[in-house]
Coordinates of C-alpha atoms in Angstrom, one line a residue:
Chain A
M1 CA 107.9 75.6 143.5
T2 CA 110.9 73.6 142.4
N3 CA 112.2 73.8 138.9
K4 CA 113.0 70.2 137.8
L5 CA 115.3 71.5 135.1
D6 CA 117.1 68.2 134.7
N7 CA 113.8 66.7 133.6
V8 CA 113.1 69.3 130.9
Q9 CA 113.1 67.7 127.5
L10 CA 113.9 70.2 124.9
T11 CA 115.0 69.9 121.3
I12 CA 115.9 73.0 119.2
I13 CA 116.1 72.6 115.4
V14 CA 118.2 75.1 113.5
G15 CA 119.3 75.3 109.9
H16 CA 119.2 77.4 106.8
F17 CA 115.8 78.1 105.2
G18 CA 115.2 75.4 102.7
S19 CA 117.1 72.9 104.7
G20 CA 113.8 71.2 105.7
K21 CA 114.0 72.3 109.3
T22 CA 110.3 72.9 109.6
E23 CA 109.4 69.7 107.8
F24 CA 111.6 67.8 110.2
S25 CA 110.3 69.7 113.3
V26 CA 106.7 68.9 112.5
N27 CA 107.3 65.3 111.7
Y28 CA 109.4 65.0 114.8
A29 CA 106.6 66.5 116.9
F30 CA 104.1 64.0 115.5
K31 CA 106.5 61.1 116.2
M32 CA 107.2 62.2 119.8
Q33 CA 103.4 62.6 120.4
E34 CA 102.8 59.1 119.1
A35 CA 105.6 57.9 121.4
G36 CA 103.5 59.1 124.3
H37 CA 105.1 62.5 125.0
N38 CA 103.1 65.6 125.7
V39 CA 104.5 67.7 122.9
A40 CA 104.6 71.4 122.4
L41 CA 106.0 72.8 119.2
A42 CA 107.3 76.4 119.1
D43 CA 107.6 78.3 115.8
L44 CA 110.4 80.8 116.5
D45 CA 110.9 81.6 112.8
I46 CA 111.1 85.4 112.3
I47 CA 112.8 84.9 108.9
N48 CA 110.4 83.0 106.6
P49 CA 107.1 84.6 105.9
Y50 CA 105.5 81.4 104.4
F51 CA 105.8 77.6 104.8
R52 CA 105.7 77.8 108.6
T53 CA 104.7 75.6 111.4
R54 CA 101.7 77.8 112.2
E55 CA 100.3 77.0 108.8
I56 CA 99.4 73.5 110.0
T57 CA 98.4 74.5 113.5
D58 CA 95.0 72.9 113.1
D59 CA 96.5 69.5 112.2
L60 CA 98.9 69.7 115.1
E61 CA 96.3 70.7 117.6
A62 CA 94.0 67.9 116.4
K63 CA 96.6 65.5 117.6
G64 CA 97.0 67.2 120.9
I65 CA 100.2 69.0 120.1
R66 CA 100.4 72.5 121.6
V67 CA 101.6 75.1 119.1
I68 CA 103.3 78.2 120.3
S69 CA 104.3 81.1 118.0
S70 CA 103.3 84.7 117.8
I71 CA 101.4 86.6 120.4
L72 CA 99.5 87.9 117.5
G73 CA 98.1 84.5 116.5
N74 CA 99.0 81.0 115.6
K75 CA 97.1 80.7 112.3
A76 CA 98.3 81.0 108.7
S77 CA 95.5 83.6 108.1
H78 CA 97.3 86.0 110.5
P79 CA 100.6 86.3 108.8
M80 CA 103.3 88.3 110.5
D81 CA 106.9 88.8 109.9
L82 CA 107.3 90.7 113.2
P83 CA 109.4 89.3 116.1
S84 CA 106.3 89.1 118.2
L85 CA 107.2 85.9 120.1
S86 CA 104.9 84.5 122.7
P87 CA 105.8 84.4 126.4
E88 CA 104.4 80.9 126.4
L89 CA 107.8 79.9 125.1
N90 CA 109.0 80.0 128.6
L91 CA 106.8 76.9 129.4
L92 CA 109.3 74.8 127.3
F93 CA 112.3 75.4 129.5
Q94 CA 110.9 76.7 132.8
T95 CA 108.6 73.7 133.4
D96 CA 108.8 70.0 132.5
Q97 CA 105.2 70.0 131.4
Y98 CA 106.1 69.4 127.7
Y99 CA 108.4 67.6 125.4
G100 CA 109.4 70.8 123.7
I101 CA 110.5 71.3 120.1
I102 CA 111.6 74.7 118.9
D103 CA 111.8 75.5 115.2
V104 CA 114.2 78.4 114.7
G105 CA 114.3 80.9 111.8
G106 CA 116.5 80.1 108.8
N107 CA 119.7 82.0 109.4
P108 CA 121.9 83.4 112.2
E109 CA 119.7 86.5 112.4
G110 CA 116.8 84.1 113.0
A111 CA 118.7 82.4 115.7
R112 CA 119.0 85.8 117.4
A113 CA 115.4 85.3 118.5
L114 CA 116.6 82.3 120.4
G115 CA 119.4 84.2 122.1
R116 CA 116.9 86.1 124.2
F117 CA 115.9 82.8 125.9
S118 CA 119.4 81.4 126.1
D119 CA 119.8 81.9 129.9
G120 CA 116.7 79.8 130.6
I121 CA 117.6 77.2 128.0
K122 CA 121.1 76.8 129.3
K123 CA 119.7 75.6 132.7
T124 CA 118.2 72.6 130.9
N125 CA 119.7 69.5 129.2
Y126 CA 118.7 70.8 125.8
N127 CA 119.6 69.4 122.5
M128 CA 120.2 71.7 119.5
Y129 CA 120.3 70.0 116.2
M130 CA 121.4 71.6 113.0
V131 CA 119.7 70.4 109.7
I132 CA 122.1 70.1 106.8
N133 CA 120.9 70.1 103.2
A134 CA 123.9 69.6 100.9
N135 CA 121.8 71.0 98.0
R136 CA 121.5 74.4 99.5
P137 CA 124.2 76.8 98.1
E138 CA 124.9 78.1 101.6
T139 CA 125.6 74.7 103.2
E140 CA 127.1 72.6 100.4
T141 CA 130.7 72.3 101.8
V142 CA 132.2 71.5 105.2
E143 CA 133.5 75.1 105.3
T144 CA 130.2 76.8 104.7
V145 CA 128.4 74.4 107.1
L146 CA 130.9 75.2 109.8
A147 CA 130.6 79.0 109.1
F148 CA 126.9 78.8 109.3
M149 CA 127.0 76.7 112.5
Q150 CA 129.3 79.3 114.1
G151 CA 126.9 82.1 113.1
I152 CA 124.0 80.3 114.7
E153 CA 125.9 79.5 117.9
E154 CA 127.1 83.1 118.2
K155 CA 123.6 84.6 117.8
S156 CA 121.7 82.0 119.8
K157 CA 124.4 81.9 122.6
L158 CA 123.7 78.1 122.6
K159 CA 125.7 75.1 121.4
I160 CA 124.8 72.7 118.6
N161 CA 125.3 69.0 119.7
G162 CA 123.9 67.1 116.8
F163 CA 123.4 67.2 113.0
I164 CA 120.5 66.0 110.9
N165 CA 121.2 65.1 107.3
N166 CA 118.0 66.2 105.4
T167 CA 119.5 66.7 101.9
H168 CA 116.7 67.0 99.3
L169 CA 115.6 68.5 96.1
V170 CA 111.9 68.5 97.0
R171 CA 110.1 66.2 94.5
E172 CA 113.3 65.5 92.5
T173 CA 115.1 63.9 95.5
T174 CA 117.0 60.7 94.7
P175 CA 118.9 58.4 97.0
E176 CA 122.1 60.0 95.5
D177 CA 121.1 63.3 97.0
I178 CA 120.7 61.8 100.5
L179 CA 124.1 60.0 100.1
K180 CA 125.7 63.3 99.0
G181 CA 124.3 64.8 102.3
D182 CA 125.5 61.7 104.2
R183 CA 129.1 62.2 103.0
L184 CA 128.9 65.9 103.9
S185 CA 127.3 65.3 107.3
R186 CA 130.0 62.7 108.2
Q187 CA 132.8 65.1 107.2
V188 CA 131.2 67.9 109.3
S189 CA 130.8 65.4 112.2
E190 CA 134.4 64.4 112.0
A191 CA 135.6 68.0 111.9
T192 CA 133.5 69.0 114.9
S193 CA 133.3 65.7 116.9
I194 CA 129.5 66.3 117.0
P195 CA 127.4 63.3 116.0
V196 CA 124.9 63.0 113.2
M197 CA 121.7 62.2 115.0
F198 CA 119.3 61.5 112.1
T199 CA 119.1 61.1 108.3
S200 CA 115.6 62.2 107.3
Y201 CA 113.8 61.9 104.0
I202 CA 110.3 61.8 102.6
E203 CA 109.4 58.1 102.7
D204 CA 107.0 58.3 99.7
M205 CA 109.8 59.7 97.5
V206 CA 112.9 57.6 98.2
D207 CA 113.4 54.1 99.5
M208 CA 116.5 54.3 101.7
S209 CA 116.3 50.7 103.1
G210 CA 119.6 48.9 102.7
Y211 CA 121.8 52.0 102.8
D212 CA 124.2 52.6 105.6
L213 CA 123.2 56.1 106.8
A214 CA 124.7 58.3 109.5
G215 CA 122.5 58.4 112.7
E216 CA 119.0 57.1 113.0
A217 CA 117.0 56.8 109.8
F218 CA 114.0 59.2 110.1
P219 CA 111.4 58.7 107.3
M220 CA 109.0 61.6 107.1
K221 CA 105.7 62.6 105.4
M222 CA 105.6 65.8 103.3
L223 CA 103.3 67.9 105.5
M224 CA 104.4 71.5 104.8
R225 CA 103.9 71.6 101.1
P226 CA 100.5 70.9 99.4
E227 CA 100.5 68.2 96.8
W228 CA 99.7 70.6 94.0
L229 CA 102.5 73.0 94.7
Chain B
M1 CA 125.8 72.6 86.5
A2 CA 124.0 70.5 89.0
K3 CA 120.7 71.5 90.3
K4 CA 120.5 73.3 93.6
L5 CA 117.7 74.1 95.9
M6 CA 116.7 77.7 96.0
K7 CA 113.8 80.0 96.8
G8 CA 112.3 81.9 93.8
N9 CA 113.7 85.1 95.3
E10 CA 117.3 83.7 95.4
A11 CA 117.0 82.2 91.9
L12 CA 115.9 85.6 90.5
A13 CA 118.9 87.2 92.1
A14 CA 121.4 84.5 91.2
A15 CA 120.2 84.6 87.6
A16 CA 120.6 88.4 87.4
I17 CA 124.2 88.1 88.5
A18 CA 124.7 85.3 85.9
A19 CA 123.2 87.6 83.3
G20 CA 125.8 90.2 84.1
A21 CA 123.9 92.6 86.2
T22 CA 126.4 95.3 87.2
H23 CA 124.2 97.3 89.5
F24 CA 121.4 96.6 92.0
F25 CA 119.4 99.2 93.8
G26 CA 116.5 98.4 96.1
Y27 CA 114.8 98.6 99.4
P28 CA 113.8 95.6 101.4
I29 CA 110.2 94.4 101.7
T30 CA 108.5 91.1 102.4
P31 CA 108.0 88.8 100.6
Q32 CA 111.0 89.6 98.3
S33 CA 113.7 90.4 100.9
E34 CA 115.7 87.2 100.2
L35 CA 116.4 88.7 96.8
I36 CA 117.9 91.9 98.1
E37 CA 119.7 89.9 100.9
Y38 CA 121.2 87.7 98.2
M39 CA 122.3 90.7 96.2
A40 CA 123.8 92.4 99.3
R41 CA 125.9 89.3 99.9
E42 CA 126.8 88.2 96.4
M43 CA 127.1 91.4 94.2
P44 CA 130.2 92.8 96.1
K45 CA 131.8 89.3 95.8
A46 CA 131.3 89.5 92.0
G47 CA 132.8 93.0 92.0
R48 CA 129.5 94.6 91.2
C49 CA 127.5 97.4 92.8
F50 CA 124.9 96.7 95.5
L51 CA 123.2 99.7 97.1
Q52 CA 120.3 99.8 99.5
A53 CA 118.5 103.0 98.7
E54 CA 116.7 105.1 101.3
S55 CA 113.4 104.4 99.7
E56 CA 111.8 102.7 96.6
V57 CA 111.5 106.1 94.9
A58 CA 115.2 106.7 95.4
A59 CA 116.0 103.2 94.1
S60 CA 114.1 103.8 91.0
Y61 CA 116.0 106.9 90.2
M62 CA 119.3 105.2 90.9
V63 CA 118.2 102.7 88.3
Y64 CA 117.4 105.6 86.0
G65 CA 120.9 107.1 86.5
A66 CA 122.9 103.9 86.2
G67 CA 120.8 102.6 83.3
G68 CA 121.2 105.9 81.5
A69 CA 125.0 105.5 81.9
G70 CA 124.8 102.1 80.2
A71 CA 124.9 99.8 83.3
R72 CA 123.0 96.5 83.3
V73 CA 120.8 97.4 86.2
I74 CA 118.1 95.7 88.2
T75 CA 115.8 96.6 91.1
S76 CA 113.3 94.5 93.0
T77 CA 110.4 95.1 95.3
S78 CA 106.9 94.0 96.4
S79 CA 103.6 95.5 95.5
P80 CA 103.4 98.7 97.6
G81 CA 107.1 99.3 96.7
L82 CA 106.3 99.0 93.0
A83 CA 103.6 101.6 93.4
L84 CA 106.2 103.9 94.7
K85 CA 108.6 103.2 91.9
Q86 CA 106.1 104.1 89.2
E87 CA 107.3 107.6 88.8
G88 CA 110.8 106.4 88.1
L89 CA 109.4 103.8 85.7
T90 CA 107.5 106.2 83.5
Y91 CA 110.6 108.5 83.4
M92 CA 112.6 105.5 82.3
V93 CA 110.1 104.8 79.5
A94 CA 110.4 108.4 78.4
A95 CA 114.2 108.5 78.6
Q96 CA 114.4 105.0 76.9
I97 CA 116.4 103.4 79.7
P98 CA 116.7 99.6 79.9
A99 CA 116.2 98.0 83.3
V100 CA 114.9 94.8 84.9
V101 CA 112.2 95.4 87.6
I102 CA 111.0 92.6 89.7
D103 CA 107.7 92.6 91.6
V104 CA 107.2 89.7 94.1
S105 CA 103.6 90.6 94.7
R106 CA 101.7 90.6 98.0
G107 CA 98.3 91.4 99.4
G108 CA 96.8 94.8 98.7
P109 CA 95.4 97.4 98.4
G110 CA 97.5 99.7 100.5
L111 CA 100.0 98.2 102.8
G112 CA 97.8 95.1 102.7
N113 CA 99.6 92.1 104.1
I114 CA 102.6 89.9 103.3
L115 CA 100.7 87.0 101.8
P116 CA 100.8 86.2 98.1
Q117 CA 98.4 88.0 95.8
Q118 CA 98.1 88.8 92.1
S119 CA 96.5 92.2 92.2
D120 CA 99.4 94.0 90.5
Y121 CA 98.5 92.7 87.1
F122 CA 97.3 96.2 85.9
M123 CA 100.2 98.0 87.5
C124 CA 102.7 95.6 85.9
T125 CA 101.3 95.3 82.4
R126 CA 99.6 98.7 81.8
G127 CA 102.3 100.8 83.2
G128 CA 101.3 102.4 86.5
G129 CA 102.8 105.8 85.7
N130 CA 101.6 108.6 83.5
G131 CA 101.8 108.6 79.8
D132 CA 101.1 106.1 76.9
Y133 CA 102.9 102.9 77.5
F134 CA 102.6 99.2 78.5
H135 CA 105.3 97.3 80.3
P136 CA 106.8 94.2 78.8
C137 CA 106.0 91.7 81.6
F138 CA 106.9 88.1 82.3
A139 CA 105.2 85.9 84.9
P140 CA 107.2 82.8 86.1
A141 CA 105.4 79.9 87.5
S142 CA 108.4 78.0 88.9
V143 CA 111.7 78.7 90.4
Q144 CA 113.5 77.6 87.2
E145 CA 111.3 79.9 85.1
C146 CA 112.3 82.8 87.5
A147 CA 115.9 82.2 86.6
D148 CA 115.4 81.8 82.9
L149 CA 113.1 84.8 82.5
V150 CA 115.4 87.2 84.3
V151 CA 118.2 86.4 81.8
E152 CA 115.8 87.0 78.9
A153 CA 114.4 90.2 80.5
F154 CA 117.8 91.8 80.5
D155 CA 118.2 91.2 76.8
V156 CA 114.7 92.4 76.0
A157 CA 115.3 95.5 78.1
D158 CA 118.6 96.3 76.3
K159 CA 117.1 95.6 72.8
Y160 CA 114.1 97.9 73.3
R161 CA 115.6 100.3 75.8
M162 CA 112.7 99.9 78.2
P163 CA 112.1 98.8 81.7
V164 CA 111.0 95.1 81.7
L165 CA 108.9 93.8 84.5
I166 CA 108.9 90.3 86.1
L167 CA 105.8 89.7 88.1
A168 CA 106.2 86.7 90.5
D169 CA 103.5 86.3 93.2
G170 CA 104.8 85.9 96.7
L171 CA 104.6 82.2 96.7
I172 CA 106.8 81.9 93.7
G173 CA 109.3 84.1 95.4
Q174 CA 109.2 82.1 98.7
M175 CA 108.9 78.5 97.5
M176 CA 111.9 76.2 97.2
E177 CA 112.5 74.2 94.1
P178 CA 115.5 72.6 92.3
V179 CA 117.0 75.1 89.9
E180 CA 119.9 75.3 87.5
I181 CA 121.1 78.8 87.2
P182 CA 121.8 79.4 83.5
E183 CA 125.3 80.0 82.4
V184 CA 125.2 83.2 80.3
T185 CA 127.9 83.5 77.7
K186 CA 126.2 86.0 75.4
K187 CA 127.6 89.5 75.8
P188 CA 125.2 92.4 76.3
I189 CA 124.7 94.5 73.2
D190 CA 126.6 97.8 72.8
K191 CA 124.8 100.9 74.0
P192 CA 126.0 103.8 71.8
W193 CA 123.2 106.0 73.2
A194 CA 124.5 105.8 76.8
A195 CA 125.6 108.9 78.7
D196 CA 128.9 107.3 79.7
G197 CA 131.3 109.7 78.1
G198 CA 132.7 107.1 75.8
H199 CA 130.5 107.0 72.8
V200 CA 130.7 110.5 71.5
K201 CA 133.3 112.9 70.0
R202 CA 134.4 115.9 72.0
G203 CA 131.6 118.5 71.8
E204 CA 128.8 116.0 71.2
H205 CA 126.5 114.8 73.8
N206 CA 124.3 111.7 74.6
R207 CA 121.4 113.1 76.5
I208 CA 119.2 111.1 78.9
N209 CA 116.0 113.1 79.4
A210 CA 112.4 112.4 80.3
M211 CA 111.1 115.8 79.3
V212 CA 110.4 116.9 75.7
L213 CA 108.8 120.4 75.4
P214 CA 108.0 120.8 71.7
A215 CA 104.7 119.2 70.7
D216 CA 106.1 117.6 67.6
G217 CA 109.1 116.3 69.5
L218 CA 107.0 114.6 72.2
E219 CA 104.7 113.2 69.6
E220 CA 107.7 111.7 67.8
L221 CA 109.0 110.2 71.1
N222 CA 105.5 108.6 71.7
H223 CA 105.6 107.2 68.2
V224 CA 109.0 105.7 68.8
I225 CA 107.8 104.1 72.1
Q226 CA 104.7 102.7 70.4
A227 CA 106.7 101.3 67.6
K228 CA 109.0 99.6 70.0
L229 CA 106.1 98.1 71.9
A230 CA 104.5 96.9 68.7
D231 CA 107.7 95.2 67.7
Y232 CA 108.2 93.7 71.1
A233 CA 104.6 92.5 71.3
A234 CA 104.9 90.8 67.9
N235 CA 108.0 88.9 69.0
Y236 CA 107.7 88.0 72.6
V237 CA 104.4 86.2 73.0
R238 CA 104.9 83.4 75.5
Y239 CA 102.4 80.9 76.8
E240 CA 101.8 77.3 77.7
A241 CA 98.6 75.6 76.5
I242 CA 97.4 72.2 77.6
G243 CA 94.5 70.3 76.0
I244 CA 92.6 73.4 74.8
E245 CA 91.7 72.0 71.3
D246 CA 89.1 69.6 72.6
A247 CA 88.4 71.1 76.0
D248 CA 84.8 71.8 77.3
I249 CA 86.3 74.1 79.9
V250 CA 89.4 76.2 79.5
L251 CA 91.1 77.6 82.6
V252 CA 93.4 80.7 82.3
A253 CA 96.0 81.2 85.0
Y254 CA 99.5 82.5 85.6
G255 CA 102.0 82.1 88.4
T256 CA 101.0 80.0 91.4
P257 CA 97.3 79.5 90.5
S258 CA 98.4 77.9 87.2
R259 CA 100.0 75.1 89.3
A260 CA 96.7 74.6 91.1
C261 CA 95.0 74.5 87.7
K262 CA 97.3 71.8 86.4
N263 CA 96.2 69.7 89.3
V264 CA 92.5 70.5 88.4
L265 CA 93.2 69.2 84.9
K266 CA 94.4 65.9 86.3
K267 CA 91.3 65.6 88.5
A268 CA 89.0 66.4 85.5
Q269 CA 90.8 63.8 83.3
A270 CA 90.4 61.2 86.0
D271 CA 86.6 62.0 86.1
G272 CA 86.4 61.8 82.3
L273 CA 86.0 65.6 81.8
K274 CA 87.8 67.6 79.2
F275 CA 89.5 70.7 80.8
G276 CA 92.2 72.7 79.2
L277 CA 94.7 75.4 80.5
I278 CA 96.2 78.5 79.0
R279 CA 99.1 79.8 81.1
P280 CA 100.3 83.2 80.0
I281 CA 104.1 83.5 80.5
S282 CA 104.1 86.9 78.9
L283 CA 101.4 89.0 80.5
Y284 CA 102.1 91.9 78.1
P285 CA 101.9 91.0 75.3
F286 CA 98.9 88.8 76.4
P287 CA 98.9 85.6 74.4
K288 CA 95.7 86.3 72.4
E289 CA 96.6 83.8 69.7
A290 CA 96.3 80.9 72.2
F291 CA 92.5 81.6 72.4
D292 CA 92.1 81.1 68.7
K293 CA 93.0 77.4 69.2
I294 CA 90.3 76.7 71.7
N295 CA 87.7 74.0 70.9
P296 CA 84.8 75.9 69.1
N297 CA 82.3 74.0 71.2
C298 CA 84.0 74.9 74.5
K299 CA 81.4 75.8 77.1
A300 CA 83.3 78.5 79.0
V301 CA 86.7 80.1 79.7
I302 CA 87.4 80.7 83.4
S303 CA 90.0 83.2 84.5
V304 CA 91.6 82.0 87.7
E305 CA 93.4 84.7 89.6
Q306 CA 94.6 85.4 93.1
S307 CA 92.8 88.7 92.9
C308 CA 89.4 90.2 92.4
G309 CA 89.8 89.9 88.6
Q310 CA 92.3 91.8 86.5
M311 CA 93.7 89.5 83.9
I312 CA 90.0 88.7 83.1
E313 CA 89.9 91.9 81.0
D314 CA 92.6 90.6 78.7
V315 CA 90.9 87.2 78.7
R316 CA 87.7 88.9 77.5
L317 CA 89.6 90.9 74.8
S318 CA 91.1 87.6 73.6
V319 CA 87.9 85.5 73.7
L320 CA 86.0 88.4 71.9
G321 CA 82.6 87.1 72.9
K322 CA 83.1 83.6 71.4
F323 CA 82.6 81.9 74.8
P324 CA 81.2 82.9 78.1
V325 CA 84.0 84.2 80.3
K326 CA 83.8 83.3 84.0
F327 CA 85.9 84.2 87.0
F328 CA 87.3 82.3 90.0
G329 CA 89.4 84.2 92.5
R330 CA 90.5 84.4 96.1
T331 CA 92.0 87.5 97.7
G332 CA 93.5 88.7 101.0
G333 CA 96.3 86.2 100.4
N334 CA 94.1 83.2 100.6
P335 CA 95.4 80.4 98.4
I336 CA 93.7 79.0 95.4
I337 CA 93.0 75.4 96.2
P338 CA 92.5 72.9 93.3
E339 CA 89.4 71.5 94.8
A340 CA 87.7 74.9 94.9
V341 CA 88.5 75.6 91.3
Y342 CA 87.4 72.2 90.2
N343 CA 84.1 72.5 92.0
Y344 CA 83.4 75.9 90.5
A345 CA 84.4 74.7 87.0
K346 CA 82.0 71.7 87.3
E347 CA 79.2 74.1 88.3
V348 CA 80.0 76.2 85.2
L349 CA 80.0 73.1 83.0
G350 CA 76.6 72.1 84.5
G351 CA 75.2 75.6 83.8
K352 CA 74.8 76.4 87.5
A353 CA 77.4 79.1 87.7

């Protein structure tokens, strides 16, 4: 059997909890599936106990997206904060069967879970994007974003090659929040020579048409938070 | 200060630091671990004491010691951890030590699971240790309320020299919302009773003690505790009431389920039904006075809890037989969904439940 590692399509999403990393990952999975890819979404979050990809497993699977998370179950009704990762994860970088998306836990300790798979991932042309939310106290300045980025890279043993500006205040988000994140993301991009890939936002909440935003505009639906919460 | 995006757990911690907490002692447990992680990171930066204890029991006695020496002290945990802390809490009540104790509650009984549940109502309000006492207890329903109530809890604790509880269900601890951490300029009150070596003349002593052997002495202490609780209960009733004066159905809920219930009220209004909501913010004292304002022709009061029914006992004691009292609950960590509450309430209204 030959490993067509050059054909592996793998996008890893990292960022602080609250950055909106899972919301982006899930929306991105749906978008890639709609674009005709055979998508598998892996929940590698060992940091957050709630608001996780596995909570909408049924919706994802209904669209034909494969959900990979814990060996102990993929459903919200089997909550675990144990690092019980599924060996199915290897499918994402040892085969070219899937367009893989990996949603990684919300801090450098969470990225440690990724480190275990780094040897396999390094053999592929992976992308690792870091989500920036300028309204999170831990990532509100260039310095703190860079320090966070360094922590993620050290623990995951992988390199970030793109940023996503996903600055928000949940339902109080205004265009000004996104523009604040835009300024921060551009500064981080300049400091690192790493491009901003996307600016993402909830389309029902803010109209960003007519703004010059870094990277590709990525309108999203709010999927991880029920309307009443 | 501009709003930031924080988890409830982080806001509880940040507000405690803003309120001048000098000491934190705790032991990690899901779903409150972000609180202790925040404290581990930020308390040393602020020149304060953070110490991870070897157990919840140890943490509660560190709180006893530091609080007895006059420190502004806080501990946090989740349900099984609070059960372990109960011995320290009843000792603090006896020794009249102020402290803030946060419970980010999860599924029980026993080790249960890590999902949100509200089955700690009795343990938080009644006082889970031995002896005659209740706990002042606040229940936030938003991340902003987490921050605001922590600040208030410190002042209440100092004023009455009692441990004050904050009961936030796991979802409140874990959810992200915009929050403004209050700027606290008010100085904590003086503590002339503290065993800090500074308040007494040579040869005199301030004693911090949870044991009183003479019968009259212990009775006197109990009277002091009861008088403090009565004064506290008369001054710290907090609740939110929506549309109860002309409601045909009144829902009662705190914490996360109250958010689902607000959504139920919108659905009812759209369907031309009159629903109201009482959201206790203080669980002890329970806002009995709110129930006097309910429409006299109300068909039923429904206690909505993420438990098998604990607050319902206070609801019954407040309704005093004036209306039928019904219950809607989920347990095991299953969420309370607005549709399910609404359907049940409509059955109650139609006399089918």
